[in-house]
Amino acid sequence: MRILITGANGFVGQHVVAELANRGHEVYACMRNKAGAFQTPVKNLIFDLSDRSMLFDVIERSRPEGIIHLAAQSIVKEAWHDPITTLHINTEYTLALIEAAIRFVPRAKVITVGSGEEYGLTGKLGEPLSEEHACQPQNPYATSKLAAGQLAMQVAHREQLNVIHVRPFNHFGPGQSEGFVISDFASQIARIENEKSSSVIRVGDLSARRDFTDVRDVVDAYVRLMEAEVSSGVYNVCSGIPVTIREVLDFFISHSKIPVEIQTDPSRLRKSEVPLFVGASHKLNRATGWKPTRKFEDSLFETLEWWRRK
Ligand code: GDD
């Protein structure tokens, strides 16, 4: 297939592009800057999604059969800091892409990337969240992703465009930047070991429970959804296993080469914290046969090793 990826040089994008290219797809990698541009045969397209006419031009020229829209502002803390920009990036660019697809490639399949965060307070129920559960987003990031997905589905439904809105729960792995809990912890441990900082690890709320999946399993879900015949709709991508942030921290501390002291950093505490997110991925499994394959501890360790090498 000819597949166009936005946010291609981001954390998830790099893994998606590599996997699609490996599987013999023709890949158009869209990114804002050249950093991390891919080698041939992947085609790099450097432009900013805020340039609507450029976006339309790119879709018209490349005529993708599939689009995976990964470009986003995806850090929850940053969304609190600047909600308008987060809303703007996450909703407007999604809509522009959908409109471009409708105009030039109405038979394409479009995967828009939302978030398990869209369920928000419903997570408190404590039961695995399926696509039928109501969404009660609790932060501007989650609201922006819910709005983006709804807008995409509304327009797509009216125009009969095949849109798959995925809701990945927390994902991580080698290559993820700081700002997310696992990379925040792993990077600090690596710096402490290198004696580049004091032996204090700064943490936020350790009581929250999240549903983590290795990024490579998440990418496998996206690729399966792209390749299989799948009807439009929302699909969760998650492990179904809740883990406390405390357990994640304990893992890193037990694998640290030197003793570390834990300190709560008030700037890492959230204004509005959802205590528990756990998802159900039966719909995805039924549609594509997907199941996560990687062991959580192995992925944590690999992530730590990646930060040690960095
Ligand atoms: N980032 C971060 N850093 N989070 C911390 C820290 C820390 O030092 N200490 C504790 N936490 C807690 C947060 O308060 C939250 O409860 C949990 O760890 C996970 O935080 P994040 O990794 O920032 O993820 P998130 O759950 O807010 O959002 C992530 O998951 C979504 C999918 O469910 C992001 O990856 C989103 O982009 C994604 O859509």
PDB file of C-alpha atoms and ligand atoms in Angstrom, residues 73-77 114-117 139 141 145 168-171 176 179-182 184-185 188 202-206 208-212 245 268-270 273-274 277, ligand 1:
ATOM      1  CA  GLN A  73       0.847  17.700  21.028  1.00  0.00           C
ATOM      2  CA  SER A  74       0.813  14.620  23.271  1.00  0.00           C
ATOM      3  CA  ILE A  75       2.152  15.741  26.643  1.00  0.00           C
ATOM      4  CA  VAL A  76      -0.599  16.139  29.256  1.00  0.00           C
ATOM      5  CA  LYS A  77       1.395  18.609  31.372  1.00  0.00           C
ATOM      6  CA  GLY A 114      -6.563   9.494  19.925  1.00  0.00           C
ATOM      7  CA  SER A 115      -5.864   8.389  23.480  1.00  0.00           C
ATOM      8  CA  GLY A 116      -7.106   6.186  26.315  1.00  0.00           C
ATOM      9  CA  GLU A 117      -7.167   9.492  28.222  1.00  0.00           C
ATOM     10  CA  ASN A 139      -7.570  17.522  30.951  1.00  0.00           C
ATOM     11  CA  TYR A 141      -5.083  17.025  26.102  1.00  0.00           C
ATOM     12  CA  LYS A 145      -8.121  14.029  21.378  1.00  0.00           C
ATOM     13  CA  PRO A 168      -3.883   3.865  22.606  1.00  0.00           C
ATOM     14  CA  PHE A 169      -3.418   3.757  26.353  1.00  0.00           C
ATOM     15  CA  ASN A 170       0.021   4.562  27.799  1.00  0.00           C
ATOM     16  CA  HIS A 171       2.843   3.372  25.614  1.00  0.00           C
ATOM     17  CA  GLN A 176      10.602   8.110  23.823  1.00  0.00           C
ATOM     18  CA  GLY A 179       7.736  14.110  29.656  1.00  0.00           C
ATOM     19  CA  PHE A 180       6.179  10.637  30.025  1.00  0.00           C
ATOM     20  CA  VAL A 181       6.519   8.717  33.255  1.00  0.00           C
ATOM     21  CA  ILE A 182       8.656   5.768  32.108  1.00  0.00           C
ATOM     22  CA  ASP A 184      11.173  10.404  32.992  1.00  0.00           C
ATOM     23  CA  PHE A 185      12.183   7.698  35.472  1.00  0.00           C
ATOM     24  CA  GLN A 188      16.896  10.108  35.639  1.00  0.00           C
ATOM     25  CA  ARG A 202      12.123  13.271  41.275  1.00  0.00           C
ATOM     26  CA  VAL A 203       8.673  11.808  40.938  1.00  0.00           C
ATOM     27  CA  GLY A 204       5.025  12.811  40.801  1.00  0.00           C
ATOM     28  CA  ASP A 205       1.949  10.873  41.956  1.00  0.00           C
ATOM     29  CA  LEU A 206       2.929   7.238  42.481  1.00  0.00           C
ATOM     30  CA  ALA A 208      -2.066   6.293  39.887  1.00  0.00           C
ATOM     31  CA  ARG A 209      -2.586   3.099  37.907  1.00  0.00           C
ATOM     32  CA  ARG A 210      -2.059   2.954  34.160  1.00  0.00           C
ATOM     33  CA  ASP A 211      -2.289   0.409  31.355  1.00  0.00           C
ATOM     34  CA  PHE A 212       1.101   0.249  29.581  1.00  0.00           C
ATOM     35  CA  ILE A 245       3.371   4.076  38.953  1.00  0.00           C
ATOM     36  CA  ARG A 268       5.194  16.715  38.589  1.00  0.00           C
ATOM     37  CA  LEU A 269       1.861  16.500  40.421  1.00  0.00           C
ATOM     38  CA  ARG A 270      -1.207  17.022  38.222  1.00  0.00           C
ATOM     39  CA  GLU A 273      -5.422  13.204  38.129  1.00  0.00           C
ATOM     40  CA  VAL A 274      -7.366  10.190  36.904  1.00  0.00           C
ATOM     41  CA  PHE A 277      -6.959   3.672  33.487  1.00  0.00           C
TER      42      PHE A 277
HETATM   43  N1  GDD B   1       5.165  12.262  33.131  1.00  0.00           N
HETATM   44  C1  GDD B   1       5.308  11.913  34.424  1.00  0.00           C
HETATM   45  N2  GDD B   1       6.504  12.169  35.061  1.00  0.00           N
HETATM   46  N3  GDD B   1       4.293  11.309  35.060  1.00  0.00           N
HETATM   47  C2  GDD B   1       4.473  10.951  36.362  1.00  0.00           C
HETATM   48  C3  GDD B   1       5.668  11.190  37.063  1.00  0.00           C
HETATM   49  C4  GDD B   1       6.747  11.841  36.372  1.00  0.00           C
HETATM   50  O1  GDD B   1       7.833  12.075  36.897  1.00  0.00           O
HETATM   51  N4  GDD B   1       5.525  10.699  38.318  1.00  0.00           N
HETATM   52  C5  GDD B   1       4.310  10.183  38.398  1.00  0.00           C
HETATM   53  N5  GDD B   1       3.648  10.326  37.226  1.00  0.00           N
HETATM   54  C6  GDD B   1       2.277   9.851  36.944  1.00  0.00           C
HETATM   55  C7  GDD B   1       1.342  10.856  36.297  1.00  0.00           C
HETATM   56  O2  GDD B   1       0.784  11.728  37.281  1.00  0.00           O
HETATM   57  C8  GDD B   1       0.295   9.902  35.700  1.00  0.00           C
HETATM   58  O3  GDD B   1      -0.613   9.470  36.681  1.00  0.00           O
HETATM   59  C9  GDD B   1       1.127   8.691  35.274  1.00  0.00           C
HETATM   60  O4  GDD B   1       2.366   8.801  35.972  1.00  0.00           O
HETATM   61  C10 GDD B   1       1.375   8.597  33.792  1.00  0.00           C
HETATM   62  O5  GDD B   1       1.827   9.854  33.353  1.00  0.00           O
HETATM   63  P1  GDD B   1       2.316  10.099  31.850  1.00  0.00           P
HETATM   64  O6  GDD B   1       3.379   9.142  31.479  1.00  0.00           O
HETATM   65  O7  GDD B   1       2.629  11.545  31.706  1.00  0.00           O
HETATM   66  O8  GDD B   1       1.068   9.656  30.987  1.00  0.00           O
HETATM   67  P2  GDD B   1      -0.466  10.111  30.963  1.00  0.00           P
HETATM   68  O9  GDD B   1      -1.236   8.943  31.517  1.00  0.00           O
HETATM   69  O10 GDD B   1      -0.699  11.407  31.595  1.00  0.00           O
HETATM   70  O11 GDD B   1      -0.713  10.266  29.402  1.00  0.00           O
HETATM   71  C11 GDD B   1      -0.061   9.370  28.521  1.00  0.00           C
HETATM   72  O12 GDD B   1      -0.898   8.331  28.146  1.00  0.00           O
HETATM   73  C12 GDD B   1      -1.919   8.662  27.252  1.00  0.00           C
HETATM   74  C13 GDD B   1      -2.681   7.377  26.909  1.00  0.00           C
HETATM   75  O13 GDD B   1      -3.371   6.899  28.036  1.00  0.00           O
HETATM   76  C14 GDD B   1       0.538  10.106  27.361  1.00  0.00           C
HETATM   77  O14 GDD B   1       1.442   9.231  26.712  1.00  0.00           O
HETATM   78  C15 GDD B   1      -0.496  10.510  26.367  1.00  0.00           C
HETATM   79  O15 GDD B   1       0.111  11.041  25.206  1.00  0.00           O
HETATM   80  C16 GDD B   1      -1.313   9.274  26.004  1.00  0.00           C
HETATM   81  O16 GDD B   1      -2.337   9.598  25.095  1.00  0.00           O
END
